[in-house]
Amino acid sequence: MKKVKKLVIGNWKQNPSTHTDASEIFKGIAKKAHTFTNVTTVVCPPFVFIDKLSAGYSGSSIYFGGQDVSFEKSGAHTGEISAAQLYSIGCDYVIIGHSERRAAGERDESVNKKIKIALEHKLTPVVCIGESERDSHGKYLSHLRNQIAKALKGVKEKDVLQVVIAYEPIWAIGKTGKDAITPQKLHETSLFIRRVLLETFSKKVGMSVTILYGGSVKPMNARELLEEGEVSGFLVGGASLDAGQFISILETAHNI
Ligand code: 13P
């Protein structure tokens, strides 16, 4: 049976503190990433490190992504980074609407604008959704439905097909491998996300959009989450800062 190519993205968040350390982590990942041909590997370092890392990288098996993007094209927006700027320093991906940005004030409306501007500039938007808690009445499902509808409002069907949805339940982020979602719950949630996409757009969108999982993905749980969770890969936080752990996750994804 032909294996489906996986997508594994490392989100370094606000780490590490120096370019020297960033370069060390990157070199460690780059040493092996090219051998995992069944995986598309992406790293999203802090903005300030991307240019030097991508310029100094002679391989072609690792893609770069930003952790956020401005919804404005250019102009007087102090502190913002545009989609064109990300693209110009070698980014192909950008994380949009991460829960940590939402906690810092990001709204669904700006997530929507950011997705549109990223698509205009040939960046693949990695759109994060996720509930803060799982209530027994299933309210979290309407929360997810709402986040998807607002994020993708007005995005054309052909463009939605380029979007990656990263399902990151907030309660599972930054914990140990034992605290991640169970493969069974992930499977159900992934099917739910597909159903919402199908109802909102089309069968084709529902069936083909790439869905990732994020939230305490570690070498110890990567296999079961991928085998039984009905996702095409991961958005990895903490473990992506440790080249050994990240490589182990890439290797697992490559072998499934
Ligand atoms: P952890 O893998 O550290 O839980 O982080 C997940 C995440 O937020 C990735 O974007």
XYZ file of N, CA and C and ligand atoms in Angstrom:
778
model
N 0.844 -1.198 0.000
C 0.000 0.000 0.000
C 0.885 1.256 0.000
N 0.499 2.238 -0.832
C 1.297 3.462 -0.887
C 1.086 4.283 0.398
N 2.184 4.745 0.951
C 2.073 5.547 2.169
C 1.702 6.981 1.807
N 0.885 7.601 2.647
C 0.526 9.003 2.423
C 1.593 9.862 3.098
N 2.064 10.877 2.382
C 3.116 11.725 2.949
C 2.607 12.497 4.174
N 3.389 12.496 5.233
C 2.994 13.171 6.465
C 3.555 14.597 6.494
N 2.985 15.402 7.341
C 3.469 16.772 7.531
C 3.773 16.955 9.020
N 5.019 17.244 9.330
C 5.388 17.450 10.741
C 6.046 18.829 10.871
N 5.435 19.668 11.696
C 5.881 21.060 11.834
C 6.370 21.304 13.264
N 7.553 21.880 13.370
C 8.079 22.233 14.690
C 7.825 23.709 14.960
N 7.126 23.992 16.038
C 6.873 25.374 16.442
C 7.777 25.675 17.639
N 8.818 26.464 17.375
C 9.805 26.722 18.440
C 9.312 27.763 19.444
N 8.196 28.409 19.145
C 7.652 29.465 20.023
C 8.754 30.504 20.312
N 8.851 30.996 21.545
C 9.840 32.057 21.815
C 11.154 31.433 22.313
N 11.667 30.473 21.564
C 12.884 29.751 21.931
C 13.721 29.519 20.674
N 15.058 29.306 20.810
C 15.870 29.491 22.013
C 16.291 30.955 22.127
N 17.214 31.255 23.054
C 17.550 32.666 23.300
C 18.586 33.232 22.339
N 19.415 32.372 21.758
C 20.482 32.906 20.905
C 20.472 32.245 19.529
N 21.061 32.955 18.586
C 21.149 32.373 17.247
C 22.031 31.130 17.250
N 23.070 31.151 18.087
C 23.968 29.986 18.157
C 23.177 28.745 18.540
N 22.314 28.881 19.545
C 21.508 27.721 19.976
C 20.516 27.314 18.887
N 19.920 28.303 18.227
C 18.953 27.997 17.156
C 19.648 27.212 16.053
N 20.861 27.647 15.728
C 21.623 27.013 14.675
C 21.980 25.564 15.049
N 22.325 25.355 16.319
C 22.647 23.999 16.800
C 21.444 23.055 16.643
N 20.274 23.538 17.095
C 19.060 22.703 17.010
C 18.776 22.392 15.544
N 18.863 23.447 14.729
C 18.537 23.262 13.310
C 19.485 22.261 12.650
N 20.789 22.414 12.944
C 21.780 21.498 12.354
C 21.476 20.057 12.752
N 21.102 19.881 14.008
C 20.776 18.536 14.503
C 19.607 17.927 13.747
N 18.618 18.751 13.452
C 17.431 18.265 12.723
C 17.803 17.997 11.259
N 18.563 18.948 10.681
C 18.893 18.865 9.243
C 19.752 17.643 8.914
N 20.552 17.206 9.903
C 21.430 16.051 9.692
C 20.639 14.818 9.253
N 19.421 14.702 9.780
C 18.638 13.487 9.525
C 17.376 13.694 8.685
N 16.834 14.904 8.710
C 15.502 15.126 8.119
C 15.412 14.650 6.667
N 16.503 14.807 5.933
C 16.468 14.449 4.506
C 16.279 12.949 4.280
N 16.521 12.153 5.309
C 16.356 10.702 5.128
C 14.886 10.283 5.269
N 14.072 11.174 5.817
C 12.653 10.824 6.025
C 11.823 11.338 4.847
N 11.945 10.640 3.759
C 11.363 11.112 2.501
C 9.836 11.039 2.483
N 9.296 10.332 3.454
C 7.840 10.201 3.520
C 7.211 11.298 4.392
N 8.052 12.267 4.776
C 7.572 13.340 5.661
C 7.970 14.702 5.091
N 7.046 15.641 5.090
C 7.401 17.034 4.816
C 7.709 17.651 6.174
N 8.952 18.101 6.327
C 9.390 18.658 7.612
C 9.418 20.181 7.529
N 8.819 20.816 8.517
C 8.793 22.282 8.547
C 9.270 22.738 9.918
N 10.121 23.760 9.960
C 10.436 24.356 11.260
C 10.012 25.826 11.268
N 9.458 26.232 12.397
C 9.004 27.614 12.571
C 9.756 28.243 13.738
N 10.953 28.763 13.451
C 11.720 29.434 14.503
C 11.159 30.834 14.732
N 11.609 31.524 15.785
C 11.238 32.935 15.916
C 11.682 33.694 14.659
N 10.944 34.734 14.300
C 11.224 35.500 13.077
C 12.710 35.832 12.908
N 13.326 36.296 14.022
C 14.693 36.835 13.918
C 15.728 35.793 13.498
N 15.423 34.521 13.637
C 16.413 33.497 13.276
C 16.201 32.923 11.865
N 15.022 33.156 11.294
C 14.674 32.434 10.064
C 15.630 32.739 8.915
N 15.909 34.019 8.709
C 16.690 34.422 7.540
C 18.053 33.739 7.520
N 18.752 33.807 8.659
C 20.101 33.241 8.727
C 20.051 31.712 8.609
N 19.054 31.103 9.233
C 18.965 29.637 9.169
C 18.671 29.188 7.740
N 17.739 29.859 7.089
C 17.373 29.408 5.738
C 18.481 29.714 4.741
N 19.181 30.860 4.942
C 20.277 31.210 4.032
C 21.448 30.233 4.193
N 21.662 29.747 5.405
C 22.801 28.866 5.652
C 22.492 27.402 5.404
N 21.284 27.133 4.942
C 20.872 25.738 4.761
C 20.958 25.361 3.291
N 21.794 24.390 2.991
C 21.994 24.061 1.575
C 21.067 22.935 1.108
N 20.429 22.238 2.056
C 19.537 21.140 1.662
C 18.202 21.653 1.167
N 17.316 20.733 0.856
C 16.018 21.168 0.351
C 14.882 20.403 1.024
N 15.216 19.621 2.063
C 14.169 18.767 2.628
C 13.475 19.388 3.835
N 13.912 20.567 4.268
C 13.238 21.231 5.387
C 12.650 22.552 4.904
N 11.401 22.766 5.217
C 10.734 24.026 4.872
C 10.697 24.905 6.116
N 10.564 26.214 5.863
C 10.492 27.161 6.979
C 9.109 27.792 7.072
N 8.754 28.155 8.292
C 7.473 28.837 8.487
C 7.591 29.910 9.551
N 6.740 30.926 9.463
C 6.652 31.937 10.504
C 5.645 31.482 11.555
N 5.684 32.110 12.714
C 4.745 31.733 13.786
C 3.512 32.636 13.816
N 3.528 33.641 12.959
C 2.409 34.582 12.871
C 2.683 35.451 11.644
N 1.721 36.263 11.259
C 1.908 37.159 10.125
C 0.957 38.340 10.289
N 1.356 39.467 9.753
C 0.476 40.634 9.794
C -0.653 40.453 8.781
N -1.828 41.019 9.082
C -2.886 40.951 8.064
C -2.841 42.165 7.140
N -1.862 43.050 7.397
C -1.682 44.193 6.514
C -0.587 43.865 5.504
N -0.720 44.441 4.309
C 0.293 44.184 3.275
C 1.637 44.813 3.633
N 1.604 46.080 4.048
C 2.830 46.809 4.400
C 2.410 48.110 5.068
N 3.394 48.890 5.485
C 3.052 50.224 5.981
C 3.366 50.430 7.444
N 2.655 51.388 8.042
C 2.959 51.831 9.403
C 2.328 50.903 10.438
N 2.944 49.759 10.636
C 2.424 48.772 11.595
C 3.599 48.253 12.413
N 4.042 49.076 13.327
C 5.259 48.794 14.086
C 5.236 47.408 14.729
N 6.304 46.674 14.498
C 6.443 45.360 15.125
C 5.850 44.223 14.327
N 5.151 44.531 13.262
C 4.515 43.468 12.477
C 5.444 42.950 11.371
N 5.197 41.734 10.933
C 5.968 41.103 9.854
C 4.966 40.703 8.772
N 5.253 41.095 7.526
C 4.269 40.829 6.472
C 4.470 39.472 5.815
N 3.448 39.039 5.098
C 3.510 37.780 4.363
C 4.598 37.854 3.290
N 4.700 39.007 2.617
C 5.720 39.156 1.580
C 7.117 39.038 2.191
N 7.280 39.617 3.386
C 8.600 39.533 4.041
C 8.937 38.089 4.405
N 7.962 37.365 4.917
C 8.204 35.957 5.268
C 8.599 35.165 4.024
N 7.853 35.393 2.964
C 8.124 34.671 1.722
C 9.533 35.008 1.217
N 9.899 36.283 1.361
C 11.197 36.723 0.825
C 12.380 36.135 1.598
N 12.171 35.710 2.833
C 13.307 35.105 3.566
C 13.231 33.582 3.562
N 12.386 33.031 2.704
C 12.409 31.579 2.527
C 11.307 30.803 3.219
N 10.253 31.497 3.682
C 9.151 30.762 4.327
C 8.150 30.260 3.285
N 7.644 29.078 3.527
C 6.563 28.526 2.709
C 5.299 28.321 3.535
N 5.445 28.386 4.841
C 4.321 28.123 5.750
C 4.206 29.260 6.749
N 3.026 29.398 7.340
C 2.892 30.309 8.478
C 1.786 29.812 9.415
N 2.120 29.805 10.695
C 1.133 29.412 11.715
C 0.218 30.615 11.962
N -1.073 30.371 11.964
C -2.035 31.466 12.174
C -3.044 31.052 13.242
N -3.288 31.980 14.179
C -4.322 31.734 15.191
C -3.923 30.732 16.259
N -2.632 30.647 16.538
C -2.208 29.747 17.627
C -2.903 30.182 18.920
N -3.197 29.220 19.780
C -3.944 29.557 21.007
C -3.175 30.553 21.881
N -1.831 30.512 21.777
C -1.061 31.467 22.590
C -1.196 32.885 22.037
N -1.412 33.018 20.742
C -1.676 34.341 20.151
C -3.128 34.754 20.445
N -4.008 33.772 20.408
C -5.417 34.098 20.715
C -5.513 34.578 22.165
N -4.734 33.929 23.055
C -4.747 34.347 24.469
C -4.192 35.755 24.613
N -3.337 36.162 23.651
C -2.760 37.508 23.703
C -3.627 38.512 22.939
N -4.830 38.108 22.555
C -5.768 39.067 21.964
C -6.151 38.827 20.514
N -5.553 37.814 19.882
C -5.916 37.526 18.485
C -7.401 37.174 18.374
N -8.074 37.786 17.407
C -9.510 37.537 17.222
C -9.750 36.701 15.964
N -10.907 36.057 15.899
C -11.258 35.260 14.718
C -11.183 36.095 13.438
N -11.571 37.373 13.540
C -11.588 38.235 12.353
C -10.176 38.437 11.814
N -9.208 38.615 12.716
C -7.842 38.814 12.213
C -7.257 37.493 11.730
N -7.649 36.387 12.344
C -7.210 35.073 11.859
C -7.657 34.926 10.403
N -8.896 35.296 10.142
C -9.462 35.217 8.794
C -8.668 36.075 7.799
N -8.358 37.310 8.199
C -7.612 38.201 7.298
C -6.206 37.673 7.060
N -5.613 37.103 8.106
C -4.240 36.589 7.983
C -4.188 35.389 7.034
N -5.207 34.555 7.104
C -5.254 33.395 6.202
C -5.298 33.883 4.756
N -6.141 34.886 4.514
C -6.294 35.386 3.147
C -4.999 36.011 2.624
N -4.327 36.785 3.471
C -3.109 37.443 2.979
C -1.978 36.426 2.804
N -1.954 35.410 3.664
C -0.934 34.359 3.516
C -1.126 33.644 2.178
N -2.371 33.289 1.868
C -2.658 32.585 0.610
C -2.272 33.439 -0.594
N -2.548 34.739 -0.499
C -2.191 35.658 -1.600
C -0.691 35.666 -1.861
N 0.076 35.396 -0.803
C 1.543 35.450 -0.943
C 2.169 34.063 -0.984
N 1.401 33.085 -1.383
C 1.900 31.720 -1.589
C 2.422 31.058 -0.321
N 1.946 31.522 0.839
C 2.318 30.843 2.083
C 1.193 29.878 2.456
N 1.542 28.700 2.919
C 0.522 27.756 3.376
C 0.122 28.111 4.808
N -1.149 28.487 5.028
C -1.556 28.826 6.390
C -1.790 27.555 7.219
N -1.187 27.523 8.394
C -1.412 26.416 9.330
C -2.319 26.992 10.417
N -3.603 26.741 10.272
C -4.598 27.423 11.091
C -4.898 26.608 12.348
N -4.623 27.214 13.503
C -4.808 26.481 14.762
C -6.210 26.689 15.321
N -6.810 25.589 15.720
C -8.096 25.629 16.415
C -7.987 24.699 17.624
N -8.856 24.893 18.591
C -8.811 23.996 19.746
C -9.587 24.553 20.911
N -10.164 23.652 21.678
C -10.966 24.057 22.827
C -10.108 24.141 24.085
N -10.560 24.971 25.042
C -9.786 25.061 26.279
C -10.138 23.920 27.230
N -11.370 23.415 27.115
C -11.716 22.235 27.923
C -12.763 21.407 27.202
N -12.868 20.142 27.590
C -13.862 19.241 26.997
C -15.003 19.073 27.973
N -16.115 19.691 27.698
C -17.279 19.534 28.567
C -18.055 18.289 28.133
N -18.847 17.759 29.046
C -19.541 16.494 28.732
C -20.740 16.715 27.804
N -21.164 17.980 27.622
C -22.316 18.248 26.745
C -21.909 18.488 25.286
N -20.605 18.443 25.024
C -20.148 18.602 23.642
C -20.127 20.050 23.169
N -20.098 20.995 24.135
C -20.031 22.414 23.737
C -18.743 22.706 22.967
N -17.700 21.942 23.286
C -16.417 22.192 22.606
C -16.542 21.951 21.105
N -17.486 21.111 20.718
C -17.654 20.848 19.285
C -18.201 22.085 18.570
N -19.148 22.774 19.211
C -19.652 23.991 18.563
C -18.585 25.083 18.562
N -17.719 25.039 19.580
C -16.602 25.994 19.597
C -15.686 25.746 18.395
N -15.371 24.480 18.143
C -14.501 24.142 17.006
C -15.178 24.520 15.686
N -16.461 24.223 15.589
C -17.216 24.540 14.369
C -17.172 26.053 14.100
N -17.367 26.797 15.169
C -17.360 28.247 15.100
C -15.979 28.781 14.671
N -14.944 28.228 15.261
C -13.590 28.681 14.920
C -13.292 28.413 13.439
N -13.717 27.245 12.955
C -13.468 26.905 11.540
C -14.248 27.860 10.634
N -15.526 28.049 10.955
C -16.379 28.899 10.105
C -15.827 30.315 10.041
N -15.428 30.868 11.183
C -14.942 32.253 11.206
C -13.581 32.380 10.546
N -12.722 31.398 10.762
C -11.376 31.465 10.187
C -11.448 31.410 8.660
N -12.349 30.586 8.135
C -12.355 30.346 6.685
C -13.459 31.103 5.949
N -14.068 32.054 6.643
C -15.160 32.820 6.034
C -14.671 33.553 4.776
N -15.349 33.316 3.679
C -15.016 34.034 2.446
C -13.791 33.487 1.721
N -13.194 32.422 2.225
C -12.036 31.824 1.523
C -12.588 30.904 0.440
N -12.070 31.060 -0.769
C -12.585 30.259 -1.891
C -12.242 28.784 -1.715
N -13.097 27.945 -2.268
C -12.901 26.502 -2.106
C -11.515 26.048 -2.567
N -11.060 26.557 -3.694
C -9.747 26.123 -4.195
C -8.620 26.552 -3.233
N -8.849 27.644 -2.509
C -7.845 28.095 -1.545
C -7.927 27.307 -0.237
N -9.143 26.940 0.143
C -9.280 26.154 1.387
C -8.497 24.847 1.262
N -8.407 24.344 0.036
C -7.680 23.091 -0.176
C -6.188 23.233 0.155
N -5.691 24.479 0.157
C -4.265 24.713 0.494
C -4.046 24.873 1.993
N -5.137 25.045 2.734
C -5.020 25.342 4.170
C -4.762 24.060 4.963
N -3.913 24.195 5.969
C -3.697 23.082 6.906
C -4.406 23.450 8.209
N -5.194 22.521 8.733
C -5.838 22.760 10.030
C -5.035 22.029 11.103
N -4.587 22.784 12.104
C -3.886 22.153 13.228
C -4.831 22.138 14.419
N -5.274 20.950 14.773
C -6.152 20.832 15.941
C -5.271 20.728 17.182
N -5.323 21.779 17.999
C -4.499 21.819 19.206
C -5.387 22.112 20.410
N -5.871 21.076 21.092
C -6.661 21.341 22.293
C -5.779 22.022 23.344
N -6.244 23.160 23.835
C -5.397 23.977 24.714
C -5.000 23.211 25.983
N -5.934 22.377 26.460
C -5.669 21.627 27.697
C -4.539 20.603 27.533
N -4.153 20.305 26.304
C -3.121 19.283 26.078
C -1.762 19.885 25.731
N -1.694 21.215 25.655
C -0.442 21.861 25.216
C 0.540 22.010 26.384
N 1.812 21.728 26.089
C 2.876 21.984 27.061
C 2.913 21.020 28.229
N 2.408 19.825 28.027
C 2.386 18.844 29.125
C 3.337 17.700 28.789
N 3.156 16.565 29.479
C 3.968 15.385 29.175
C 3.222 14.544 28.138
N 3.933 13.580 27.579
C 3.328 12.716 26.567
C 2.079 12.003 27.060
N 2.018 11.779 28.372
C 0.860 11.064 28.932
C -0.398 11.934 28.967
N -0.204 13.255 28.876
C -1.345 14.171 28.971
C -1.926 14.551 27.618
N -1.344 14.018 26.549
C -1.871 14.348 25.213
C -3.263 13.729 25.070
N -3.939 14.094 24.022
C -5.263 13.523 23.755
C -5.112 12.013 23.502
N -6.160 11.251 23.722
C -6.078 9.826 23.382
C -6.300 9.690 21.878
N -5.720 8.646 21.279
C -5.910 8.448 19.838
C -7.385 8.358 19.470
N -8.181 7.734 20.328
C -9.613 7.578 20.073
C -10.328 8.928 19.987
N -10.034 9.793 20.971
C -10.661 11.131 20.978
C -10.166 11.958 19.795
N -8.902 11.781 19.449
C -8.366 12.517 18.307
C -9.060 12.070 17.018
N -9.237 10.778 16.895
C -9.917 10.205 15.731
C -11.316 10.831 15.576
N -12.060 10.850 16.673
C -13.426 11.411 16.633
C -13.402 12.894 16.245
N -12.450 13.617 16.840
C -12.407 15.055 16.590
C -11.997 15.348 15.149
N -11.063 14.564 14.648
C -10.624 14.763 13.271
C -11.787 14.529 12.295
N -12.564 13.478 12.564
C -13.728 13.217 11.703
C -14.746 14.353 11.809
N -14.884 14.891 13.015
C -15.805 16.017 13.209
C -15.347 17.225 12.377
N -14.047 17.507 12.425
C -13.507 18.643 11.656
C -13.764 18.414 10.157
N -13.552 17.197 9.695
C -13.812 16.889 8.280
C -15.289 17.108 7.939
N -16.160 16.712 8.873
C -17.592 16.886 8.602
C -17.951 18.364 8.488
N -17.374 19.174 9.383
C -17.645 20.619 9.332
C -17.139 21.199 8.003
N -15.969 20.773 7.575
C -15.411 21.272 6.306
C -16.284 20.848 5.132
N -16.769 19.624 5.215
C -17.636 19.104 4.149
C -18.951 19.894 4.100
N -19.536 20.132 5.278
C -20.807 20.863 5.318
C -20.633 22.325 4.905
N -19.478 22.901 5.262
C -19.269 24.321 4.979
C -18.836 24.543 3.532
N -18.052 23.614 2.987
C -17.513 23.809 1.640
C -18.001 22.723 0.685
N -17.328 21.606 0.699
C -17.695 20.546 -0.245
C -17.114 19.228 0.249
N -17.550 18.169 -0.405
C -17.047 16.846 -0.064
C -15.527 16.794 -0.291
N -15.121 17.407 -1.409
C -13.694 17.399 -1.747
C -12.869 18.059 -0.631
N -13.343 19.215 -0.153
C -12.622 19.916 0.917
C -12.622 19.039 2.176
N -13.791 18.509 2.503
C -13.898 17.674 3.703
C -12.960 16.485 3.673
N -12.776 15.951 2.480
C -11.949 14.751 2.385
C -10.467 15.052 2.234
N -10.131 16.226 1.649
C -8.713 16.402 1.329
C -7.901 17.356 2.192
N -8.545 18.209 2.981
C -7.742 19.154 3.762
C -6.849 18.404 4.761
N -5.619 18.884 4.875
C -4.672 18.256 5.800
C -5.000 18.672 7.240
N -5.133 17.678 8.106
C -5.395 17.957 9.526
C -4.219 17.432 10.354
N -3.690 18.314 11.196
C -2.597 17.936 12.089
C -3.088 17.943 13.518
N -2.343 17.275 14.381
C -2.623 17.358 15.815
C -1.441 18.022 16.511
N -1.725 18.850 17.504
C -0.681 19.435 18.346
C -1.120 19.426 19.795
N -0.173 19.201 20.684
C -0.473 19.169 22.125
C 0.270 18.006 22.763
N 1.502 18.298 23.248
C 2.319 17.283 23.930
C 2.607 16.056 23.072
N 2.897 16.302 21.803
C 3.354 15.202 20.945
C 4.821 14.932 21.301
N 5.113 13.690 21.602
C 6.462 13.283 22.015
C 6.804 11.982 21.289
N 8.076 11.578 21.348
C 8.418 10.289 20.722
C 7.564 9.145 21.274
N 7.185 9.212 22.552
C 6.442 8.089 23.162
C 4.999 7.942 22.662
N 4.373 9.031 22.188
C 2.964 8.894 21.769
C 2.731 9.131 20.275
N 3.798 9.476 19.552
C 3.631 9.841 18.138
C 3.031 8.695 17.319
N 3.510 7.479 17.586
C 3.051 6.355 16.769
C 1.547 6.122 16.913
N 1.071 6.011 18.143
C -0.361 5.692 18.321
C -1.249 6.839 17.841
N -0.793 8.076 18.038
C -1.609 9.210 17.581
C -1.724 9.218 16.052
N -0.635 8.861 15.386
C -0.665 8.850 13.912
C -1.400 7.632 13.365
N -1.191 6.507 14.017
C -1.810 5.276 13.508
C -3.317 5.252 13.726
N -3.739 5.796 14.888
C -5.164 5.668 15.227
C -5.912 6.999 15.272
N -5.173 8.109 15.162
C -5.803 9.408 15.390
C -6.424 10.051 14.169
N -6.228 9.437 12.981
C -6.854 9.977 11.767
C -6.344 11.382 11.423
N -5.044 11.613 11.668
C -4.440 12.888 11.268
C -3.250 12.608 10.345
N -2.816 13.658 9.629
C -1.731 13.467 8.654
C -0.384 13.906 9.185
N -0.352 14.323 10.445
C 0.934 14.751 10.999
C 0.723 15.549 12.262
N 1.780 16.320 12.616
C 1.771 16.998 13.917
C 2.262 18.440 13.841
N 1.808 19.229 14.806
C 2.415 20.519 15.100
C 3.045 20.333 16.483
N 4.369 20.324 16.493
C 5.100 19.947 17.715
C 5.716 21.179 18.364
N 5.493 21.367 19.654
C 6.093 22.483 20.376
C 7.391 22.040 21.040
N 7.327 21.795 22.339
C 8.513 21.485 23.150
C 9.476 20.478 22.532
N 8.949 19.371 22.028
C 9.836 18.319 21.510
C 10.557 18.724 20.226
N 10.125 19.835 19.589
C 10.810 20.246 18.358
C 12.080 21.041 18.671
N 12.274 21.380 19.942
C 13.483 22.111 20.337
C 14.612 21.167 20.711
N 14.293 19.891 20.751
C 15.292 18.870 21.047
C 15.458 18.053 19.764
N 16.593 18.252 19.085
C 16.760 17.626 17.762
C 16.518 16.123 17.831
N 16.998 15.477 18.875
C 16.844 14.023 19.000
C 15.379 13.622 19.067
N 14.617 14.341 19.880
C 13.187 14.015 20.019
C 12.428 14.308 18.721
N 12.773 15.433 18.113
C 12.061 15.802 16.884
C 12.358 14.777 15.783
N 13.622 14.370 15.694
C 14.002 13.365 14.692
C 13.254 12.059 14.934
N 13.126 11.704 16.200
C 12.424 10.456 16.516
C 10.954 10.541 16.060
N 10.336 11.701 16.225
C 8.946 11.886 15.773
C 8.884 11.830 14.235
N 9.867 12.462 13.593
C 9.913 12.431 12.115
C 10.077 10.996 11.619
N 10.929 10.256 12.302
C 11.191 8.877 11.898
C 9.930 8.013 12.031
N 9.214 8.213 13.143
C 7.956 7.479 13.344
C 6.988 7.802 12.211
N 6.870 9.107 11.906
C 5.935 9.517 10.842
C 6.358 8.921 9.501
N 7.647 8.878 9.269
C 8.172 8.331 8.015
C 7.809 6.848 7.869
N 7.824 6.147 8.975
C 7.625 4.689 8.919
C 6.164 4.248 8.918
N 5.259 5.188 9.110
C 3.829 4.779 9.165
C 3.187 4.919 7.790
P 3.712 21.231 22.929
O 4.126 20.196 21.912
O 4.869 21.776 23.704
O 2.582 20.770 23.771
O 3.169 22.497 22.086
C 2.142 22.311 21.175
C 1.970 23.567 20.430
O 1.418 24.521 20.937
C 2.522 23.626 19.060
O 2.062 24.742 18.378
